[in-house]
Tab-separated table of C-alpha atoms in Angstrom:
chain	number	residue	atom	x	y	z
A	247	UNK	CA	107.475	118.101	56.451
A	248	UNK	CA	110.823	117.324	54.541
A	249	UNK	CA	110.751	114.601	51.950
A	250	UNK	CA	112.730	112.643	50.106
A	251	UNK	CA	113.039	115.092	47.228
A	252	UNK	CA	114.824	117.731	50.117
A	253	UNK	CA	117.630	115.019	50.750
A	254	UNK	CA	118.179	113.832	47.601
A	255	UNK	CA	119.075	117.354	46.849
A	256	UNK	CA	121.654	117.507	49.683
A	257	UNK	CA	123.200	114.570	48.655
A	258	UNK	CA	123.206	111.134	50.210
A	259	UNK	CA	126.686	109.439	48.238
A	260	UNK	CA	128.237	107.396	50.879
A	261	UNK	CA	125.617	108.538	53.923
A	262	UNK	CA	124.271	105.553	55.607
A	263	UNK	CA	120.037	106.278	55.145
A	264	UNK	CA	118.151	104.395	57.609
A	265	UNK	CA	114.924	103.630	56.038
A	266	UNK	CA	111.469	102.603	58.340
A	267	UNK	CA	109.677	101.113	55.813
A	268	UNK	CA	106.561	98.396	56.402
A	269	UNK	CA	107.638	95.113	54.945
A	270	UNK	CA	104.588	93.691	57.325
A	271	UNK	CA	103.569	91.134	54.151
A	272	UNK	CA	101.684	88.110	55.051
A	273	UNK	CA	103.592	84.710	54.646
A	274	UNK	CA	102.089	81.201	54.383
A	275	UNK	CA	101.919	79.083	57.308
A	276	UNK	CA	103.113	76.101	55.688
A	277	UNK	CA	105.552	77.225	53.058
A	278	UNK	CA	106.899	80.207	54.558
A	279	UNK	CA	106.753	81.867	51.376
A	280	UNK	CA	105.379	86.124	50.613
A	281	UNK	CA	101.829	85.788	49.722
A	282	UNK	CA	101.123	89.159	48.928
A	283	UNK	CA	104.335	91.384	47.862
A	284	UNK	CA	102.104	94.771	47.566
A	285	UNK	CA	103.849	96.235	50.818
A	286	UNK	CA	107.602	95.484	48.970
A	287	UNK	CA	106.430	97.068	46.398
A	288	UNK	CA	105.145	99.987	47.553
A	289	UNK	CA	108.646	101.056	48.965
A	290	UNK	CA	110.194	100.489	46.063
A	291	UNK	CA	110.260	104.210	44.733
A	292	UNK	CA	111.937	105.264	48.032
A	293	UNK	CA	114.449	102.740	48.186
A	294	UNK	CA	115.652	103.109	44.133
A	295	UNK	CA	116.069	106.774	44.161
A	296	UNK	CA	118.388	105.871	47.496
A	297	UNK	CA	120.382	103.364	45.884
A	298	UNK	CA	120.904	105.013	42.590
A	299	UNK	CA	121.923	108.038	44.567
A	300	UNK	CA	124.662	106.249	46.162
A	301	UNK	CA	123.463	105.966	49.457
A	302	UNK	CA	124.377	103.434	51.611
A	303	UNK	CA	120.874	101.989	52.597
A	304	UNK	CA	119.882	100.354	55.707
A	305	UNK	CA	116.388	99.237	55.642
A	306	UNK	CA	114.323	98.291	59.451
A	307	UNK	CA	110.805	96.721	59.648
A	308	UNK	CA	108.722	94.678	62.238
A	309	UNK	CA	106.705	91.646	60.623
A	310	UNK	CA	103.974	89.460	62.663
A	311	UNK	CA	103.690	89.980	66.417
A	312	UNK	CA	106.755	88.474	68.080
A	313	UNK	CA	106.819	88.943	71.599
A	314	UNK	CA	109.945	90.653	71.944
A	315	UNK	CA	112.277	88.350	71.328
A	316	UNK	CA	112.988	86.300	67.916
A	317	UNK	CA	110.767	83.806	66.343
A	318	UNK	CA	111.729	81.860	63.092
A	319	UNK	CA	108.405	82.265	62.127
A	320	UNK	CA	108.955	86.069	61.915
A	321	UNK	CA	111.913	86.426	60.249
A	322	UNK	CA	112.297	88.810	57.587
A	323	UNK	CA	114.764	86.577	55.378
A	324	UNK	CA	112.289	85.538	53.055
A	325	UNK	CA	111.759	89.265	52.114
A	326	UNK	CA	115.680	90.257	51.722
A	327	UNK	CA	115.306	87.474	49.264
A	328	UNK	CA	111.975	88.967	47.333
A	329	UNK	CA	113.161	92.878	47.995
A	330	UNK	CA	116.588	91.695	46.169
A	331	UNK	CA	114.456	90.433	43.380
A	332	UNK	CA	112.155	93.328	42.773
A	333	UNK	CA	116.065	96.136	43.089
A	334	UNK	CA	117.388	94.128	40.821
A	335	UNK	CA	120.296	93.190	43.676
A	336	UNK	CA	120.995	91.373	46.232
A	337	UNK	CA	119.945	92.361	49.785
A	338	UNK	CA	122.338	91.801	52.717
A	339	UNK	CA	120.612	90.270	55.480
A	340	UNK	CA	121.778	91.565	59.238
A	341	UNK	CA	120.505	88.174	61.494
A	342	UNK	CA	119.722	90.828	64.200
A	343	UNK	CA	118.718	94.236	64.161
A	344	UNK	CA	120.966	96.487	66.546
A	345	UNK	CA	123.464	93.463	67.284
A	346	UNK	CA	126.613	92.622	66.318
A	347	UNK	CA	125.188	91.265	62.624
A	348	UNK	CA	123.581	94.083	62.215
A	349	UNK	CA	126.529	96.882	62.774
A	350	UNK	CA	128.901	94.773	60.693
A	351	UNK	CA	126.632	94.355	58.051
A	352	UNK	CA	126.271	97.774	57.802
A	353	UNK	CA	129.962	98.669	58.125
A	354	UNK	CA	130.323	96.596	54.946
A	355	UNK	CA	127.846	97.901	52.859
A	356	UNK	CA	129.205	99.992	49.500
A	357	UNK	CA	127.970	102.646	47.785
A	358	UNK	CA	124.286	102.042	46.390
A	359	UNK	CA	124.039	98.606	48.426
A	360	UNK	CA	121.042	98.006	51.082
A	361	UNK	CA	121.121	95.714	54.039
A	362	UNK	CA	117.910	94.478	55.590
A	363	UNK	CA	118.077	94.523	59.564
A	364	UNK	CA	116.073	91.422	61.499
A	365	UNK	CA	112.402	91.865	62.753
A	366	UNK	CA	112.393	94.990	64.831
A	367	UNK	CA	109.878	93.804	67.016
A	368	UNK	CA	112.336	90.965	68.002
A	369	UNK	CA	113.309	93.339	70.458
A	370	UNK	CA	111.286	94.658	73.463
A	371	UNK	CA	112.465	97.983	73.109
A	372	UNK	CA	110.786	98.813	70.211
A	373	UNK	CA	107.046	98.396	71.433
A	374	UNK	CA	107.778	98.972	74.944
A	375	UNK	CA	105.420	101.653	76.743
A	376	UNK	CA	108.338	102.956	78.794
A	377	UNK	CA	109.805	105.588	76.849
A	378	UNK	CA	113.232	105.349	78.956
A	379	UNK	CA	113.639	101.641	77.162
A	380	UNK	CA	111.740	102.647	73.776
A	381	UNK	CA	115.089	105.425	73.751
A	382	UNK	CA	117.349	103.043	74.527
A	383	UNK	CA	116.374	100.960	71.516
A	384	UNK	CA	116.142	103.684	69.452
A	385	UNK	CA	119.559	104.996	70.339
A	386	UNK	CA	121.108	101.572	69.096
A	387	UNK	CA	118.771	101.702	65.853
A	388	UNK	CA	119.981	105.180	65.357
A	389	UNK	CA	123.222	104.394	65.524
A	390	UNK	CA	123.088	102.479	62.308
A	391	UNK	CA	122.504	105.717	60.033
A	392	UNK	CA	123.594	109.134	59.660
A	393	UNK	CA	120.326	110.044	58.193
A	394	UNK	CA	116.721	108.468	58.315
A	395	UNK	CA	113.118	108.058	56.353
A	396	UNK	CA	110.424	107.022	56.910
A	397	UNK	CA	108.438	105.041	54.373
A	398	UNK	CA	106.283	102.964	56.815
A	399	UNK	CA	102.755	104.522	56.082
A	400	UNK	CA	101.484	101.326	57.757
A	401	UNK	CA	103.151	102.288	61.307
A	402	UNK	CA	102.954	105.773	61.478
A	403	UNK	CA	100.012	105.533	63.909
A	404	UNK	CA	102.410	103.640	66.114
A	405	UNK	CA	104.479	105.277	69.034
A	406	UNK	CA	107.177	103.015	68.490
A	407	UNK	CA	110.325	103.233	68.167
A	408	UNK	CA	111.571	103.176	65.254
A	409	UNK	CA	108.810	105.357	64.289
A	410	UNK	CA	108.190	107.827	67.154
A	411	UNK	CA	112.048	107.851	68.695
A	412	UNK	CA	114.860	107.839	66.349
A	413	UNK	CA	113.384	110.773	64.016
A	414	UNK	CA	114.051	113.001	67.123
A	415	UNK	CA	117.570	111.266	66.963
A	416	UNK	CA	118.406	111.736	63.041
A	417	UNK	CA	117.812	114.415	60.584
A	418	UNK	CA	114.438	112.926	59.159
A	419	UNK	CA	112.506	113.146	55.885
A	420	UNK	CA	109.350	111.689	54.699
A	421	UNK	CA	109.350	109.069	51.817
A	422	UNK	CA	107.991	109.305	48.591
A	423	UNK	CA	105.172	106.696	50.074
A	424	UNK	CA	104.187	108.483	52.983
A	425	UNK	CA	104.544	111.343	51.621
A	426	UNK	CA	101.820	110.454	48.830
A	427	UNK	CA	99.627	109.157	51.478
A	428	UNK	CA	99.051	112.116	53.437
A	429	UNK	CA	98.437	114.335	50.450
A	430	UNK	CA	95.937	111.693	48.981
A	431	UNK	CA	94.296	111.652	52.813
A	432	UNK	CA	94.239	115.455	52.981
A	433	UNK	CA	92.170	115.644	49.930
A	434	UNK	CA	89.839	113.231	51.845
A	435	UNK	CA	89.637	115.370	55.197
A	436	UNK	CA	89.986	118.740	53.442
A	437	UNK	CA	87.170	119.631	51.108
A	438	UNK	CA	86.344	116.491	48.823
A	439	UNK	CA	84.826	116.886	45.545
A	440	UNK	CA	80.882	115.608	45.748
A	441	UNK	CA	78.796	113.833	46.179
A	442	UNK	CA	81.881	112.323	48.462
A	443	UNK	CA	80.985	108.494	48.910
A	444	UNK	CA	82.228	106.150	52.069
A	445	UNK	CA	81.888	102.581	51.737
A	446	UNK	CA	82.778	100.578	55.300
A	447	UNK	CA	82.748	96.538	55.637
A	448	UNK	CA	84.952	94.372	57.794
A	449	UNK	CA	84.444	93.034	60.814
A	450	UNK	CA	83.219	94.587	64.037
A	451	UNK	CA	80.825	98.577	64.298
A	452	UNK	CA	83.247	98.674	67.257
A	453	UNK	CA	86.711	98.496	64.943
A	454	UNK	CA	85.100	101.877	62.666
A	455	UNK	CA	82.926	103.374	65.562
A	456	UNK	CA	85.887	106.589	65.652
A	457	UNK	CA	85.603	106.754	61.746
A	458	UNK	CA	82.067	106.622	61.446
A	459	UNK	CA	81.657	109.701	63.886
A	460	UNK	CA	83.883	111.792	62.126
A	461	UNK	CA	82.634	110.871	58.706
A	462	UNK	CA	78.898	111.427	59.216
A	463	UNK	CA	78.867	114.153	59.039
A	464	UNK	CA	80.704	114.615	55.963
A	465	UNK	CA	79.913	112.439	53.587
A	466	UNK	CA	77.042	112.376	51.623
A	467	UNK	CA	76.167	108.715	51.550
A	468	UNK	CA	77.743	106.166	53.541
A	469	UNK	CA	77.723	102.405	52.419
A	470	UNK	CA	77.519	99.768	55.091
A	471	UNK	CA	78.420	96.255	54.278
A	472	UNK	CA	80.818	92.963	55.350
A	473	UNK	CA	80.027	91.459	59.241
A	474	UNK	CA	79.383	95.220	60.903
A	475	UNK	CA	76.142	95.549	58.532
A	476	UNK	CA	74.403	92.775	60.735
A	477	UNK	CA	74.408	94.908	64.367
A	478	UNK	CA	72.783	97.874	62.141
A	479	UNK	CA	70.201	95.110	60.122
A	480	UNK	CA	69.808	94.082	64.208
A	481	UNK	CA	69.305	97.575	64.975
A	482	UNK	CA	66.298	97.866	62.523
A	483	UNK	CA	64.654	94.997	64.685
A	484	UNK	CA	65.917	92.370	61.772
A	485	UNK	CA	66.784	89.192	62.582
A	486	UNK	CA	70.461	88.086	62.113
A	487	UNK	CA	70.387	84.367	62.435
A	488	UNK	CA	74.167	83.322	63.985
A	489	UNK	CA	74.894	85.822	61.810
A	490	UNK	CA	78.186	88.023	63.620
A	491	UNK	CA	76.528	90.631	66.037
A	492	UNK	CA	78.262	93.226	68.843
A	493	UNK	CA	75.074	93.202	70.942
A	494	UNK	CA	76.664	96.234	73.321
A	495	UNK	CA	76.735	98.190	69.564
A	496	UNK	CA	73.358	98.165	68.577
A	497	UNK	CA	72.012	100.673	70.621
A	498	UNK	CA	74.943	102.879	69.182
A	499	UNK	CA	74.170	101.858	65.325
A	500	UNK	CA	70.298	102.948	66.559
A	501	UNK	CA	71.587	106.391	67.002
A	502	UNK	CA	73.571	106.633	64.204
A	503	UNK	CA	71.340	105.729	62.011
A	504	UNK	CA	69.232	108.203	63.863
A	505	UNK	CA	71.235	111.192	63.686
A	506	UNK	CA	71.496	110.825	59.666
A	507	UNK	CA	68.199	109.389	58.342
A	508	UNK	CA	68.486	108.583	54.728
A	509	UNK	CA	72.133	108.879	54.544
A	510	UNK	CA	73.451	105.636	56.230
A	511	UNK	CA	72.930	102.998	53.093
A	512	UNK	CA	72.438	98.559	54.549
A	513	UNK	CA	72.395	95.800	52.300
A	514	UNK	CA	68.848	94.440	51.346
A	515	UNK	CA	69.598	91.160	50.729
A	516	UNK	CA	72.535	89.093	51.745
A	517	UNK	CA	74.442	85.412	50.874
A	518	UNK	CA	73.261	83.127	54.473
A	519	UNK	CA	74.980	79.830	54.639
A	520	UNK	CA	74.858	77.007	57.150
A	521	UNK	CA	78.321	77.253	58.337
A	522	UNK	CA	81.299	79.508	57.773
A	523	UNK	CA	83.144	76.726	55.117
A	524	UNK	CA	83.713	76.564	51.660
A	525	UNK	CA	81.270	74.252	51.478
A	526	UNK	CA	78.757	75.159	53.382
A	527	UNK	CA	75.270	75.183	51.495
A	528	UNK	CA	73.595	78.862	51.081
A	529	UNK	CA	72.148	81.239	49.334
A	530	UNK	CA	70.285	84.882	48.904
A	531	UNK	CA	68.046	85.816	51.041
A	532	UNK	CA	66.098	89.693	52.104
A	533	UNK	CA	68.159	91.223	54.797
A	534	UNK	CA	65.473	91.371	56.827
A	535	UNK	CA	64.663	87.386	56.289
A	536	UNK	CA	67.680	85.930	57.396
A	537	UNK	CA	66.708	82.278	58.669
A	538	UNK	CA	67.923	82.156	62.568
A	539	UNK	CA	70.082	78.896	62.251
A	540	UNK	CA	72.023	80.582	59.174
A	541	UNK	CA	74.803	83.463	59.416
A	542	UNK	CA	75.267	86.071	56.635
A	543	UNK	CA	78.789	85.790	54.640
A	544	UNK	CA	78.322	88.209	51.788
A	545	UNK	CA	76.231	91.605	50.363
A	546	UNK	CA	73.878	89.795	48.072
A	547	UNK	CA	73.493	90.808	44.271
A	548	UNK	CA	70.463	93.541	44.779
A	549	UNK	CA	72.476	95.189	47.336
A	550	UNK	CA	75.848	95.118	45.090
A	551	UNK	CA	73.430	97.024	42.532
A	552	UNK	CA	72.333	99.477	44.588
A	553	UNK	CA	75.557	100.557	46.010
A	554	UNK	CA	77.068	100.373	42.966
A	555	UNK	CA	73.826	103.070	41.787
A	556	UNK	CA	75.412	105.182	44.533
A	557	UNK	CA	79.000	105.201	43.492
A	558	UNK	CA	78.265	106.022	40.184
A	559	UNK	CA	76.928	109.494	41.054
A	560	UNK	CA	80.285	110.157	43.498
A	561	UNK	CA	82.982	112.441	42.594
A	562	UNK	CA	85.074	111.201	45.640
A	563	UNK	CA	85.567	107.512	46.944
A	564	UNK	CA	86.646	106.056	50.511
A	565	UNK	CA	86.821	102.136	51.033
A	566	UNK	CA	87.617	100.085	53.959
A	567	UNK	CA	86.703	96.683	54.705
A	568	UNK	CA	85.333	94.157	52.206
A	569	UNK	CA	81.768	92.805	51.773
A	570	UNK	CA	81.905	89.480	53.185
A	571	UNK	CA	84.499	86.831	53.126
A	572	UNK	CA	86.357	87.353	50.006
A	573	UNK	CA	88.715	84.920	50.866
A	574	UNK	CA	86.176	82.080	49.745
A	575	UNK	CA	84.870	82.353	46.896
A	576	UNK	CA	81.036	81.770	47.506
A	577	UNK	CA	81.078	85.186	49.141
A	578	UNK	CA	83.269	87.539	47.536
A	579	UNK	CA	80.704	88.513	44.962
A	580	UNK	CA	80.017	91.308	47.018
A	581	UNK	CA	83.554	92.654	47.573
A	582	UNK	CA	84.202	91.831	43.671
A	583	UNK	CA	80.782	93.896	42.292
A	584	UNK	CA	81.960	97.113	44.842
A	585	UNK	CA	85.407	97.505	43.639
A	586	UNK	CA	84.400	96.782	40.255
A	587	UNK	CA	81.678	99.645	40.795
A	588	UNK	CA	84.722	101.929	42.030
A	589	UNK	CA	86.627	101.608	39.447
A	590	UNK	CA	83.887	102.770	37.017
A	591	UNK	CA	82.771	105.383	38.431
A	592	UNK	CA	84.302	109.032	37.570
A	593	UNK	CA	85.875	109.753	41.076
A	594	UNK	CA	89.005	110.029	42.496
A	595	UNK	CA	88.714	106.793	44.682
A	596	UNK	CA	91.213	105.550	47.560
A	597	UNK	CA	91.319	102.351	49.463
A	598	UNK	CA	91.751	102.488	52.573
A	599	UNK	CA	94.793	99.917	53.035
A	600	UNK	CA	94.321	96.560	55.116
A	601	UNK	CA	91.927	93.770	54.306
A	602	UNK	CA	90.588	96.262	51.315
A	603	UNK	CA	93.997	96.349	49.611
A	604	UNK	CA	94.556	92.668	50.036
A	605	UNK	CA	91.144	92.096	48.429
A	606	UNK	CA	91.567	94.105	45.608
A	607	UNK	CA	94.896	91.841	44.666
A	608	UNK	CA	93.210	88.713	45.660
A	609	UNK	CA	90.494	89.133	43.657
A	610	UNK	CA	92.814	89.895	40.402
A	611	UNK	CA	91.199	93.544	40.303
A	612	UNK	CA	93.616	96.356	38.473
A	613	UNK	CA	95.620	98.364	41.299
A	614	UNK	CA	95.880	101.157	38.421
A	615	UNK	CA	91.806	101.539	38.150
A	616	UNK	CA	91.846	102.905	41.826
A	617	UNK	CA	92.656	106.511	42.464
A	618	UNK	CA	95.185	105.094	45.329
A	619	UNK	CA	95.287	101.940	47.149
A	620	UNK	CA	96.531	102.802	50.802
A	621	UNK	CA	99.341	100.312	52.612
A	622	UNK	CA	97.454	101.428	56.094
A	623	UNK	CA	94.256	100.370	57.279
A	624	UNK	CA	94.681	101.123	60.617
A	625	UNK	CA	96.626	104.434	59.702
A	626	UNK	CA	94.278	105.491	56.963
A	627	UNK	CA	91.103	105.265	59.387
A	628	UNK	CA	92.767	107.256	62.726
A	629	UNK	CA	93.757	109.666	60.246
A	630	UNK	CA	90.228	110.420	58.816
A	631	UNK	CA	89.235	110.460	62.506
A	632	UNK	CA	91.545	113.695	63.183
A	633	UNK	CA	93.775	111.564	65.426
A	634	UNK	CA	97.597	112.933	65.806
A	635	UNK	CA	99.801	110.123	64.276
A	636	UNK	CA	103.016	109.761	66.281
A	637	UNK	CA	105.196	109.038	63.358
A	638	UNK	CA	103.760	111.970	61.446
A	639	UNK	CA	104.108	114.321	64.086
A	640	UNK	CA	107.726	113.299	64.740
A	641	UNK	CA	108.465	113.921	60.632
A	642	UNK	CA	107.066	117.658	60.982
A	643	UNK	CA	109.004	118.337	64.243
């Protein structure tokens, strides 16, 4: 897989470099304004070498779910305005992305200057399913640039595109992001230094069902916590309260369980509140006590210890999904006492993107104390799984 490194070489003065990257950053709903700049950030490498190279830069992303057609409320203005900040200079803004804004703002770009296209996914083309109108799309997009990178680690799972199509249009090179992503990953699926630790929260079993398969039999302790724990604590014959449960799963976490006593670590005690509010009254209870008219938010304090005993004997670190809801501050003890426990331990830790990443920054936590925080969740996860990633596969072709 080319890189970045391989075209600086060549040269790029005065070549128009279309640049994927994944400016996907979460906005507030009243203000409109960047919550979390992490993803603008993370790009930043890429982009500088460009523009001190000369290059005439032309950066795409998608942002939100539009439905093919454009939406105020997905604009990418507001991050021209915070990527000019963070260069150093200003950002022209195309109000379109393959329209007549867009081609003239490129046209008038100098030397060393980058342009910011509208919201990809404000056209149809770029998600569609039929590859006959994904090409089309990409045809315009590709028009834009003589060259193109990608820098969109957070995409490359998607066969869209501006991911999947226009590398097979353009001479193509990886980024200095994704390129560090899938060596960091590779040390994860190649052969890890031990004891190799996997810690898992979020949401739903059903969401890290894939991962979990390919990871059991791999790792050498894997650390369940966040709203999946409760269909495994369910699958012990615990009761759960309201707490959330995947009913269909917990046959599934049975087996699991089954097929690697010992190795599968569940919270013993967990935060149960009345209602899911920052008020709500709670507190710790055993995880296998949970009242039934209460719901579990958070890994209590026993468990944090005793997953934070396991992470201090790894040599290798995976984390995806937080321990409860961080976002409210009653339950993101749990999330807080497991990344604090990462970063002590004496292991080359990564985590895994998403709701992990955004926790880590929430929470005020040191970026620089974790081996490498990934800018894909969703990527990340199908690539520990084995899965071929569309944009990956179209950078080695």
């Amino acid at each position: 897989m080319r890189n970045l490194d391989d075209l600086l070489a060549e040269g790029v003065s005065g070549r128009r470099v279309l640049v994927r990257a994944d400016l996907n950053v979460p906005l507030d709903k009243q203000t409109g304004e960047i919550t979390d700049d992490g993803r603008i950030r993370a790009v930043l490498p890429t982009l500088s070498a460009l523009v001190q190279a000369g290059a005439k830069v032309v950066v795409c992303s998608h942002l939100g779910r539009p439905k093919g057609a454009p939406d105020p409320q997905f604009s990418l203005r507001p991050v021209a305005g915070r990527l000019g900040e963070l260069l150093g200079a200003p950002v022209h803004f195309a109000e379109d992305t393959v329209g007549d804004s867009a081609r003239s703002t490129v046209a008038e770009l100098a030397d060393g200057q980058v342009a910011l296209l509208e919201n990809l996914r404000f056209n149809k083309g770029e998600t569609s399913k039929d590859d006959t109108e994904r090409g089309a799309f990409a045809d315009q997009l590709a028009a834009l640039g003589d060259v193109y990178v990608d820098d969109a680690f957070g995409a490359v799972h998607r066969k869209h595109a501006s991911v999947h199509d226009v590398p097979a249009r353009l001479p193509h090179v990886a980024g200095r992001l994704v390129l560090r992503e899938v060596e960091v990953l590779s040390r994860l699926t190649g052969d890890p230094e031990r004891p190799y630790v996997v810690v898992l929260g979020g949401s739903k079993v059903s969401d890290k069902l894939a991962v979990i398969e390919a990871l059991l039999p791999t790792v050498d302790r894997l650390l369940i916590g966040g709203g999946m724990c409760f269909t495994f604590l369910k699958a012990q014959g615990h009761e759960v309260g309201t707490s959330l449960l995947e009913a269909e799963m917990v046959d599934t976490c049975r087996n699991l369980m089954e097929r690697a006593p010992g190795k599968i670590m569940l919270p013993v005690d967990v935060v149960a509140a009345d209602a899911f509010a920052p008020d709500a009254a709670h507190d710790t209870v055993p995880a296998d006590g949970i009242p039934s008219h209460r719901l579990g938010l958070d890994i209590g304090p026993e468990t944090v210890a005793g997953f934070a005993a396991a992470l201090s004997q790894a040599k290798t670190i995976f984390w995806n999904g937080p321990m409860g809801v961080f976002e409210i501050a009653a339950f993101a003890n749990g999330t807080r006492g497991v990344a604090e426990a990462i970063t002590k331990a004496d292991a080359f830790s990564v985590v895994g993107g998403g709701d992990s990443a955004a926790a880590v920054r929430a929470l005020g936590l040191d970026e620089s104390s974790f081996g490498h925080i990934s800018t894909g969740g969703g990527a990340s996860l199908e690539y520990l799984e084995g899965k071929t990633l569309p944009g990956i596969a179209a950078l080695e072709n």
